[in-house]
mmCIF file of C-alpha atoms in Angstrom:
data_model
loop_
_atom_site.group_PDB
_atom_site.id
_atom_site.type_symbol
_atom_site.label_atom_id
_atom_site.label_comp_id
_atom_site.label_asym_id
_atom_site.label_seq_id
_atom_site.Cartn_x
_atom_site.Cartn_y
_atom_site.Cartn_z
ATOM 1 C CA MET A 14 60.944 10.689 -30.836
ATOM 2 C CA ALA A 15 61.869 13.854 -28.918
ATOM 3 C CA GLU A 16 59.893 14.824 -25.801
ATOM 4 C CA ASN A 17 58.491 18.048 -27.230
ATOM 5 C CA GLU A 18 57.873 16.742 -30.723
ATOM 6 C CA LYS A 19 54.367 17.334 -32.036
ATOM 7 C CA VAL A 20 52.459 14.105 -32.776
ATOM 8 C CA ASP A 21 49.651 14.278 -35.360
ATOM 9 C CA ASP A 22 48.907 10.568 -35.662
ATOM 10 C CA ILE A 23 48.724 8.130 -32.730
ATOM 11 C CA SER A 24 47.216 5.246 -34.685
ATOM 12 C CA LYS A 25 50.541 3.378 -34.768
ATOM 13 C CA ILE A 26 51.581 3.999 -31.139
ATOM 14 C CA THR A 27 51.762 0.907 -28.966
ATOM 15 C CA VAL A 28 52.121 0.877 -25.200
ATOM 16 C CA SER A 29 52.726 -1.722 -22.517
ATOM 17 C CA ALA A 30 49.993 -3.044 -20.233
ATOM 18 C CA LYS A 31 51.480 -1.020 -17.380
ATOM 19 C CA VAL A 32 51.339 2.278 -19.316
ATOM 20 C CA LEU A 33 47.816 1.612 -20.640
ATOM 21 C CA GLY A 34 46.721 0.707 -17.112
ATOM 22 C CA LYS A 35 48.019 4.053 -15.819
ATOM 23 C CA ILE A 36 46.175 5.930 -18.589
ATOM 24 C CA ILE A 37 42.762 4.357 -17.937
ATOM 25 C CA GLY A 38 43.239 3.858 -14.192
ATOM 26 C CA VAL A 39 43.287 0.067 -13.831
ATOM 27 C CA GLY A 40 45.916 -2.563 -12.999
ATOM 28 C CA ASP A 41 47.859 -4.917 -15.296
ATOM 29 C CA ARG A 42 45.578 -7.863 -14.531
ATOM 30 C CA ARG A 43 42.475 -5.869 -15.524
ATOM 31 C CA ILE A 44 44.218 -4.801 -18.753
ATOM 32 C CA ARG A 45 44.813 -8.476 -19.616
ATOM 33 C CA GLY A 46 41.168 -9.261 -18.749
ATOM 34 C CA LEU A 47 39.901 -6.450 -20.996
ATOM 35 C CA ALA A 48 42.139 -7.745 -23.813
ATOM 36 C CA GLU A 49 40.710 -11.267 -23.395
ATOM 37 C CA GLU A 50 37.200 -9.785 -23.586
ATOM 38 C CA GLY A 51 38.184 -8.133 -26.879
ATOM 39 C CA ILE A 52 37.812 -4.608 -25.548
ATOM 40 C CA LEU A 53 41.516 -3.659 -25.777
ATOM 41 C CA THR A 54 43.519 -4.192 -28.971
ATOM 42 C CA LYS A 55 46.625 -6.295 -28.366
ATOM 43 C CA VAL A 56 49.185 -6.044 -31.177
ATOM 44 C CA SER A 57 51.990 -8.172 -29.758
ATOM 45 C CA SER A 58 52.997 -9.845 -26.533
ATOM 46 C CA GLY A 59 52.347 -7.285 -23.781
ATOM 47 C CA ARG A 60 51.816 -4.384 -26.236
ATOM 48 C CA TYR A 61 48.541 -2.634 -27.024
ATOM 49 C CA ASN A 62 47.521 -0.187 -29.748
ATOM 50 C CA LEU A 63 46.880 3.021 -27.795
ATOM 51 C CA GLN A 64 44.307 4.670 -30.082
ATOM 52 C CA GLU A 65 42.180 1.580 -30.773
ATOM 53 C CA SER A 66 42.332 0.416 -27.152
ATOM 54 C CA LEU A 67 41.255 3.809 -25.769
ATOM 55 C CA HIS A 68 38.495 4.102 -28.370
ATOM 56 C CA SER A 69 37.167 0.591 -27.593
ATOM 57 C CA TYR A 70 37.423 1.122 -23.835
ATOM 58 C CA ILE A 71 35.488 4.427 -23.969
ATOM 59 C CA LEU A 72 32.873 2.867 -26.257
ATOM 60 C CA ASN A 73 32.508 -0.044 -23.815
ATOM 61 C CA LEU A 74 31.995 2.396 -20.911
ATOM 62 C CA ARG A 75 29.319 4.273 -22.875
ATOM 63 C CA VAL A 76 27.447 1.064 -23.709
ATOM 64 C CA ALA A 77 27.614 -0.077 -20.074
ATOM 65 C CA ASN A 78 26.395 3.335 -18.898
ATOM 66 C CA ASP A 79 23.504 3.340 -21.394
ATOM 67 C CA ALA A 80 22.545 -0.186 -20.329
ATOM 68 C CA ALA A 81 22.529 0.877 -16.673
ATOM 69 C CA LYS A 82 20.319 3.867 -17.520
ATOM 70 C CA SER A 83 17.959 1.657 -19.522
ATOM 71 C CA GLN A 84 17.773 -0.821 -16.634
ATOM 72 C CA GLN A 85 17.043 2.023 -14.194
ATOM 73 C CA ASP A 86 14.360 3.410 -16.529
ATOM 74 C CA LEU A 87 12.809 -0.057 -16.751
ATOM 75 C CA GLU A 88 12.868 -0.442 -12.960
ATOM 76 C CA ASP A 89 11.304 3.017 -12.559
ATOM 77 C CA GLU A 90 8.605 2.063 -15.054
ATOM 78 C CA LEU A 91 7.957 -1.230 -13.235
ATOM 79 C CA ASP A 92 7.829 0.595 -9.915
ATOM 80 C CA TYR A 93 5.339 3.058 -11.410
ATOM 81 C CA GLY A 94 3.189 0.188 -12.694
ATOM 82 C CA LEU A 95 3.282 -1.526 -9.317
ATOM 83 C CA GLU A 96 2.434 1.687 -7.491
ATOM 84 C CA LYS A 97 -0.413 2.374 -9.912
ATOM 85 C CA ALA A 98 -1.792 -1.153 -9.381
ATOM 86 C CA MET A 99 -1.548 -0.777 -5.603
ATOM 87 C CA HIS A 100 -3.274 2.607 -5.803
ATOM 88 C CA GLU A 101 -6.077 1.169 -7.929
ATOM 89 C CA ARG A 102 -6.500 -1.732 -5.473
ATOM 90 C CA VAL A 103 -6.846 0.718 -2.562
ATOM 91 C CA LYS A 104 -9.356 2.827 -4.529
ATOM 92 C CA ARG A 105 -11.394 -0.294 -5.279
ATOM 93 C CA HIS A 106 -11.327 -1.368 -1.628
ATOM 94 C CA ILE A 107 -12.477 2.097 -0.530
ATOM 95 C CA THR A 108 -15.290 2.021 -3.096
ATOM 96 C CA GLU A 109 -16.381 -1.442 -1.934
ATOM 97 C CA LEU A 110 -16.368 -0.319 1.703
ATOM 98 C CA HIS A 111 -18.320 2.818 0.837
ATOM 99 C CA TYR A 112 -20.849 0.736 -1.081
ATOM 100 C CA ALA A 113 -21.159 -1.777 1.790
ATOM 101 C CA LEU A 114 -21.698 1.172 4.153
ATOM 102 C CA MET A 115 -24.441 2.525 1.892
ATOM 103 C CA LYS A 116 -26.130 -0.889 1.853
ATOM 104 C CA GLY A 117 -25.872 -1.173 5.634
ATOM 105 C CA ASN A 118 -23.581 -4.226 5.502
ATOM 106 C CA VAL A 119 -20.835 -2.466 7.482
ATOM 107 C CA HIS A 120 -21.097 0.234 10.110
ATOM 108 C CA LYS A 121 -18.930 3.121 11.184
ATOM 109 C CA SER A 122 -17.386 2.643 14.603
ATOM 110 C CA GLU A 123 -18.803 5.963 15.841
ATOM 111 C CA ASP A 124 -22.340 4.872 14.850
ATOM 112 C CA VAL A 125 -21.933 1.549 16.672
ATOM 113 C CA GLU A 126 -20.488 3.325 19.699
ATOM 114 C CA ALA A 127 -23.405 5.783 19.850
ATOM 115 C CA VAL A 128 -26.060 3.046 19.560
ATOM 116 C CA MET A 129 -24.352 0.748 22.069
ATOM 117 C CA THR A 130 -23.775 3.576 24.553
ATOM 118 C CA ASN A 131 -27.450 4.521 24.357
ATOM 119 C CA MET A 132 -28.567 0.896 24.711
ATOM 120 C CA LEU A 133 -26.271 0.179 27.667
ATOM 121 C CA THR A 134 -27.225 3.438 29.377
ATOM 122 C CA ASN A 135 -30.909 2.490 29.139
ATOM 123 C CA PHE A 136 -30.115 -0.998 30.475
ATOM 124 C CA LYS A 137 -28.119 0.432 33.379
ATOM 125 C CA THR A 138 -30.954 2.835 34.215
ATOM 126 C CA LYS A 139 -33.481 -0.013 34.309
ATOM 127 C CA ILE A 140 -31.239 -2.162 36.511
ATOM 128 C CA MET A 141 -30.475 0.728 38.871
ATOM 129 C CA ASN A 142 -34.207 1.514 39.194
ATOM 130 C CA LEU A 143 -35.174 -2.060 40.099
ATOM 131 C CA PRO A 144 -34.608 -1.717 43.862
ATOM 132 C CA SER A 145 -36.747 1.428 44.190
ATOM 133 C CA LYS A 146 -39.413 -0.015 41.877
ATOM 134 C CA LEU A 147 -39.608 -3.435 43.564
ATOM 135 C CA THR A 148 -39.133 -2.558 47.225
ATOM 136 C CA PRO A 149 -42.697 -1.226 47.750
ATOM 137 C CA LEU A 150 -44.111 -4.298 46.001
ATOM 138 C CA LEU A 151 -42.084 -6.764 48.047
ATOM 139 C CA VAL A 152 -41.832 -5.145 51.476
ATOM 140 C CA ASP A 153 -44.844 -6.944 52.995
ATOM 141 C CA ARG A 154 -44.718 -10.102 50.873
ATOM 142 C CA SER A 155 -43.543 -13.442 52.186
ATOM 143 C CA ASP A 156 -44.692 -15.561 49.229
ATOM 144 C CA LYS A 157 -41.421 -16.782 47.669
ATOM 145 C CA LYS A 158 -43.083 -17.834 44.425
ATOM 146 C CA TYR A 159 -44.537 -14.338 43.915
ATOM 147 C CA ILE A 160 -41.188 -12.676 44.756
ATOM 148 C CA LEU A 161 -39.257 -14.979 42.411
ATOM 149 C CA GLU A 162 -41.752 -14.443 39.580
ATOM 150 C CA LEU A 163 -41.750 -10.649 40.009
ATOM 151 C CA LEU A 164 -37.928 -10.438 40.087
ATOM 152 C CA THR A 165 -37.601 -12.771 37.081
ATOM 153 C CA ASN A 166 -40.096 -10.734 35.030
ATOM 154 C CA GLU A 167 -38.359 -7.454 35.880
ATOM 155 C CA PHE A 168 -34.927 -8.852 34.992
ATOM 156 C CA TYR A 169 -36.232 -10.194 31.678
ATOM 157 C CA GLU A 170 -37.761 -6.800 30.913
ATOM 158 C CA ALA A 171 -34.420 -5.121 31.625
ATOM 159 C CA LEU A 172 -32.569 -7.681 29.483
ATOM 160 C CA ASN A 173 -35.021 -7.090 26.637
ATOM 161 C CA GLU A 174 -33.550 -3.595 26.448
ATOM 162 C CA LEU A 175 -30.387 -5.247 25.101
ATOM 163 C CA SER A 176 -32.104 -7.650 22.713
ATOM 164 C CA ASN A 177 -34.675 -5.244 21.286
ATOM 165 C CA TYR A 178 -32.627 -3.012 19.067
ATOM 166 C CA ASN A 179 -33.360 -1.604 15.654
ATOM 167 C CA ALA A 180 -30.734 -2.536 13.043
ATOM 168 C CA GLY A 181 -31.462 0.780 11.345
ATOM 169 C CA ASP A 182 -29.991 2.562 14.357
ATOM 170 C CA PHE A 183 -26.567 1.340 13.233
ATOM 171 C CA TYR A 184 -26.859 2.768 9.694
ATOM 172 C CA SER A 185 -24.735 5.792 8.953
ATOM 173 C CA ASP A 186 -25.912 8.927 7.196
ATOM 174 C CA ASP A 187 -24.584 7.364 3.960
ATOM 175 C CA TYR A 188 -27.124 4.501 4.105
ATOM 176 C CA ILE A 189 -29.448 4.215 1.110
ATOM 177 C CA ASP A 190 -32.327 1.751 1.001
ATOM 178 C CA ILE A 191 -32.090 -0.023 -2.353
ATOM 179 C CA THR A 192 -35.520 -1.312 -3.286
ATOM 180 C CA GLU A 193 -35.720 -0.942 -7.067
ATOM 181 C CA GLU A 194 -34.019 -3.501 -9.286
ATOM 182 C CA GLY A 195 -31.245 -1.991 -11.399
ATOM 183 C CA LYS A 196 -30.659 0.929 -9.049
ATOM 184 C CA GLU A 197 -27.814 -0.944 -7.367
ATOM 185 C CA GLU A 198 -25.630 -0.911 -10.490
ATOM 186 C CA GLU A 199 -26.280 2.808 -11.003
ATOM 187 C CA MET A 200 -25.223 3.531 -7.443
ATOM 188 C CA ILE A 201 -21.983 1.558 -7.809
ATOM 189 C CA PHE A 202 -21.196 3.566 -10.931
ATOM 190 C CA ASP A 203 -21.988 6.839 -9.121
ATOM 191 C CA VAL A 204 -19.761 5.907 -6.184
ATOM 192 C CA CYS A 205 -16.871 5.093 -8.537
ATOM 193 C CA GLU A 206 -17.307 8.423 -10.327
ATOM 194 C CA ASP A 207 -17.355 10.296 -7.004
ATOM 195 C CA ASP A 208 -14.071 8.651 -6.005
ATOM 196 C CA GLU A 209 -12.483 9.645 -9.326
ATOM 197 C CA ASP A 210 -13.718 13.239 -8.900
ATOM 198 C CA ASP A 211 -12.152 13.360 -5.432
ATOM 199 C CA GLU A 212 -8.790 12.456 -6.988
ATOM 200 C CA SER A 213 -8.840 15.339 -9.492
#
């Protein structure tokens, strides 16, 4: 066959493993491996049908590429499902916390801080006022029993400032007193709807 001769049919052309390897960009060993896998068409010892081998090799690449895309699509879908489940879990946790806050079972840190600051300030004021309050009462007294009793009573009164607190002081503005039976379920439903509206 002359170098410049026009070829209309390559179905009968056979090439060596080395030539086929150069065409598709792999080494001789890979060519033999592809032939063993049935991807390349071997016609005789060390010779391969060019047309059938190229066709099979390209088809194999397409199938592998489609499989990789399908796997990636599946992984993306699984990731989406996982993310959706995680998102739903967070929404549920937020709803449960909001509901517990409404019932007064949990408290906002700023509410606790305000109540405790007020309570401790009142306690500190009472303790700091004890010397000026008790000095006139004790200045001329020598009766130890009276002094001990007076100091003990005043300290207990100051300590009562810490023990006498109203649990309602810790409730946030979101607190709702649930007294009617059946209202609780309605409120849970309303809270869930509010959370869904916030998402939109």
